Amino acid sequence: MIIVLRLGHRIERDKRTTTHVSLVARAFLADEVIITGERDEHALETVRKIAENWGGTFKTTYEKNWQPVVKRFKEKGFALVHLTMYGLPLPEVLAEIKKNANLLIIVGGEKVPSGIYKQADFNVSVTFQPHSEIAALAVFLDRYRGNLEAYTKNFGGQLRIVPMKSGKKVISAGKSR
């Protein structure tokens, strides 16, 4: 099971970023995103509607504080993977991380508290240059899962992309758009 913990959501500053973190998590086969910080019903509902239309069992939930979330998943035996540009290079730790079937992947929002760095089993970097949490999550999940499954999984949704060399086509309940 893969759960993504989005730290410190701020409604005005992070609305698109948090939504995009959730979309990447879903598309790359995470099971759930837990958003902490300010409660944002619009962001939660946007992701719920996408999951409803495009299928799958992805969940998005809210908890005010990150500490109980980290404690709960640590007690359940999940490996805590904190994505940070200050961590160890992903290629050096990926094999060790892959030994864990259950991950709590932590991505920042506001300044990441030092407790996250201390409690994480893995502080992991996809690059040592400034980048977004969206990019870090996409790269990490792609490397952890391998990208083939994201292309072949049938989410069972009402909407489905038809791959094309040119143009775009979406199938909706037996009709194309």
Coordinates of C-alpha atoms in Angstrom, one line a residue:
M1 CA 0.0 0.0 0.0
I2 CA 1.3 3.5 -0.8
I3 CA 0.0 6.5 1.0
V4 CA 1.1 10.0 0.3
L5 CA 1.2 12.6 3.1
R6 CA 1.0 16.2 1.9
L7 CA 2.3 18.4 4.6
G8 CA 1.0 21.9 5.5
H9 CA -1.5 22.7 2.8
R10 CA -2.3 26.4 2.6
I11 CA -5.5 27.2 0.8
E12 CA -4.5 30.4 -1.0
R13 CA -1.0 29.4 -1.8
D14 CA -1.2 25.7 -2.5
K15 CA -4.6 24.9 -4.0
R16 CA -3.2 23.8 -7.4
T17 CA -0.1 22.2 -6.1
T18 CA -1.9 20.0 -3.6
T19 CA -4.4 19.0 -6.3
H20 CA -1.5 18.1 -8.6
V21 CA 0.3 16.1 -5.9
S22 CA -3.0 14.2 -5.5
L23 CA -3.4 13.7 -9.3
V24 CA 0.2 12.4 -9.7
A25 CA -0.3 10.1 -6.7
R26 CA -3.4 8.6 -8.2
A27 CA -2.0 8.3 -11.8
F28 CA 1.1 6.6 -10.5
L29 CA -0.9 4.1 -8.5
A30 CA -0.7 5.4 -4.9
D31 CA -3.7 4.3 -2.8
E32 CA -4.4 7.5 -0.9
V33 CA -3.4 11.1 -0.2
I34 CA -3.7 12.5 3.2
I35 CA -3.7 16.3 3.3
T36 CA -2.6 18.2 6.4
G37 CA -2.7 21.9 7.2
E38 CA -5.6 24.0 6.3
R39 CA -8.8 22.1 5.4
D40 CA -9.7 22.7 1.7
E41 CA -13.0 21.1 0.7
H42 CA -12.5 22.3 -2.9
A43 CA -9.2 20.5 -3.3
L44 CA -10.6 17.3 -1.7
E45 CA -13.7 17.4 -3.8
T46 CA -11.8 18.0 -7.1
V47 CA -9.7 14.9 -6.6
R48 CA -12.7 12.8 -5.5
K49 CA -14.6 13.8 -8.7
I50 CA -11.6 12.9 -10.9
A51 CA -11.3 9.5 -9.2
E52 CA -15.0 9.0 -9.6
N53 CA -14.9 9.8 -13.4
W54 CA -11.6 8.1 -14.2
G55 CA -12.1 5.1 -11.9
G56 CA -10.0 3.3 -9.4
T57 CA -10.2 3.1 -5.6
F58 CA -8.0 6.2 -4.8
K59 CA -8.9 8.1 -1.7
T60 CA -8.2 11.6 -0.5
T61 CA -8.6 12.6 3.1
Y62 CA -7.8 15.4 5.5
E63 CA -6.2 15.5 8.9
K64 CA -5.2 18.7 10.6
N65 CA -1.8 17.6 12.0
W66 CA 0.9 15.4 10.5
Q67 CA 2.2 14.0 13.8
P68 CA -0.7 11.5 14.4
V69 CA -0.6 10.4 10.8
V70 CA 3.1 9.6 11.0
K71 CA 2.7 7.9 14.3
R72 CA -0.2 5.7 13.1
F73 CA 1.6 4.5 9.9
K74 CA 4.9 4.0 11.8
E75 CA 3.0 1.7 14.2
K76 CA 1.5 -0.2 11.3
G77 CA 5.0 -0.9 10.0
F78 CA 5.0 1.4 7.0
A79 CA 8.3 2.7 5.8
L80 CA 8.4 6.5 6.0
V81 CA 9.9 8.0 2.8
H82 CA 10.4 11.8 2.9
L83 CA 11.1 13.4 -0.5
T84 CA 13.5 16.2 -0.1
M85 CA 16.3 17.7 -2.2
Y86 CA 18.5 17.3 0.9
G87 CA 18.1 13.5 1.1
L88 CA 20.2 10.6 -0.2
P89 CA 20.1 10.1 -4.0
L90 CA 17.2 7.9 -5.1
P91 CA 19.3 5.5 -7.1
E92 CA 21.4 4.7 -4.0
V93 CA 18.4 3.8 -1.7
L94 CA 15.8 2.6 -4.2
A95 CA 16.6 -1.1 -3.8
E96 CA 16.3 -0.8 0.0
I97 CA 13.0 1.1 -0.2
K98 CA 11.6 -1.6 -2.6
K99 CA 11.9 -4.1 0.2
N100 CA 9.0 -2.4 1.8
A101 CA 5.5 -3.0 0.3
N102 CA 3.9 -0.4 2.5
L103 CA 5.1 3.2 2.2
L104 CA 4.1 6.5 3.7
I105 CA 5.6 9.0 1.2
I106 CA 5.9 12.5 2.7
V107 CA 5.9 15.6 0.5
G108 CA 6.3 19.1 1.8
G109 CA 4.2 22.2 1.6
E110 CA 5.2 24.9 4.0
K111 CA 8.6 24.6 5.7
V112 CA 9.1 20.9 6.6
P113 CA 9.4 20.4 10.3
S114 CA 12.7 18.9 11.6
G115 CA 10.7 16.0 13.1
I116 CA 9.9 14.7 9.6
Y117 CA 13.6 14.5 8.8
K118 CA 14.3 12.7 12.1
Q119 CA 11.4 10.2 11.9
A120 CA 11.7 9.3 8.2
D121 CA 13.2 5.9 7.5
F122 CA 14.5 7.4 4.2
N123 CA 15.1 11.0 3.3
V124 CA 15.3 10.7 -0.4
S125 CA 16.3 13.1 -3.2
V126 CA 15.4 12.9 -6.9
T127 CA 17.9 15.7 -7.5
F128 CA 20.0 18.1 -5.5
Q129 CA 18.5 21.1 -7.3
P130 CA 15.4 23.1 -6.4
H131 CA 12.3 21.4 -7.8
S132 CA 8.7 20.9 -6.9
E133 CA 7.1 18.2 -4.7
I134 CA 5.0 17.3 -7.7
A135 CA 8.1 16.4 -9.8
A136 CA 9.7 14.6 -6.9
L137 CA 6.6 12.4 -6.3
A138 CA 6.2 11.6 -10.0
V139 CA 9.9 10.6 -10.4
F140 CA 9.9 8.6 -7.1
L141 CA 6.7 6.7 -7.9
D142 CA 7.8 6.0 -11.5
R143 CA 11.1 4.5 -10.3
Y144 CA 9.5 2.6 -7.4
R145 CA 6.6 1.1 -9.4
G146 CA 8.1 1.0 -12.9
N147 CA 6.0 2.9 -15.4
L148 CA 4.4 0.0 -17.3
E149 CA 1.7 -0.6 -14.7
A150 CA 0.5 3.0 -14.9
Y151 CA -0.1 2.5 -18.6
T152 CA -1.7 -1.0 -18.4
K153 CA -3.9 -0.7 -15.3
N154 CA -7.6 -0.7 -16.0
F155 CA -9.1 1.9 -13.5
G156 CA -12.6 1.0 -14.6
G157 CA -13.7 4.6 -14.9
Q158 CA -16.4 6.3 -17.0
L159 CA -13.6 8.1 -18.9
R160 CA -10.6 6.5 -20.6
I161 CA -7.9 7.9 -22.9
V162 CA -7.3 6.2 -26.3
P163 CA -3.6 6.6 -27.1
M164 CA -3.0 8.2 -30.4
K165 CA 0.0 9.4 -32.4
S166 CA -1.8 12.6 -33.2
G167 CA -4.8 14.3 -31.7
K168 CA -6.7 13.2 -28.6
K169 CA -9.5 10.9 -27.9
V170 CA -11.4 10.2 -24.7
I171 CA -14.0 7.4 -24.5
S172 CA -16.9 8.1 -22.2
A173 CA -19.5 5.4 -21.5
G174 CA -19.2 3.9 -25.0
K175 CA -19.0 7.3 -26.7
S176 CA -15.9 9.2 -27.9
R177 CA -15.2 12.8 -27.3

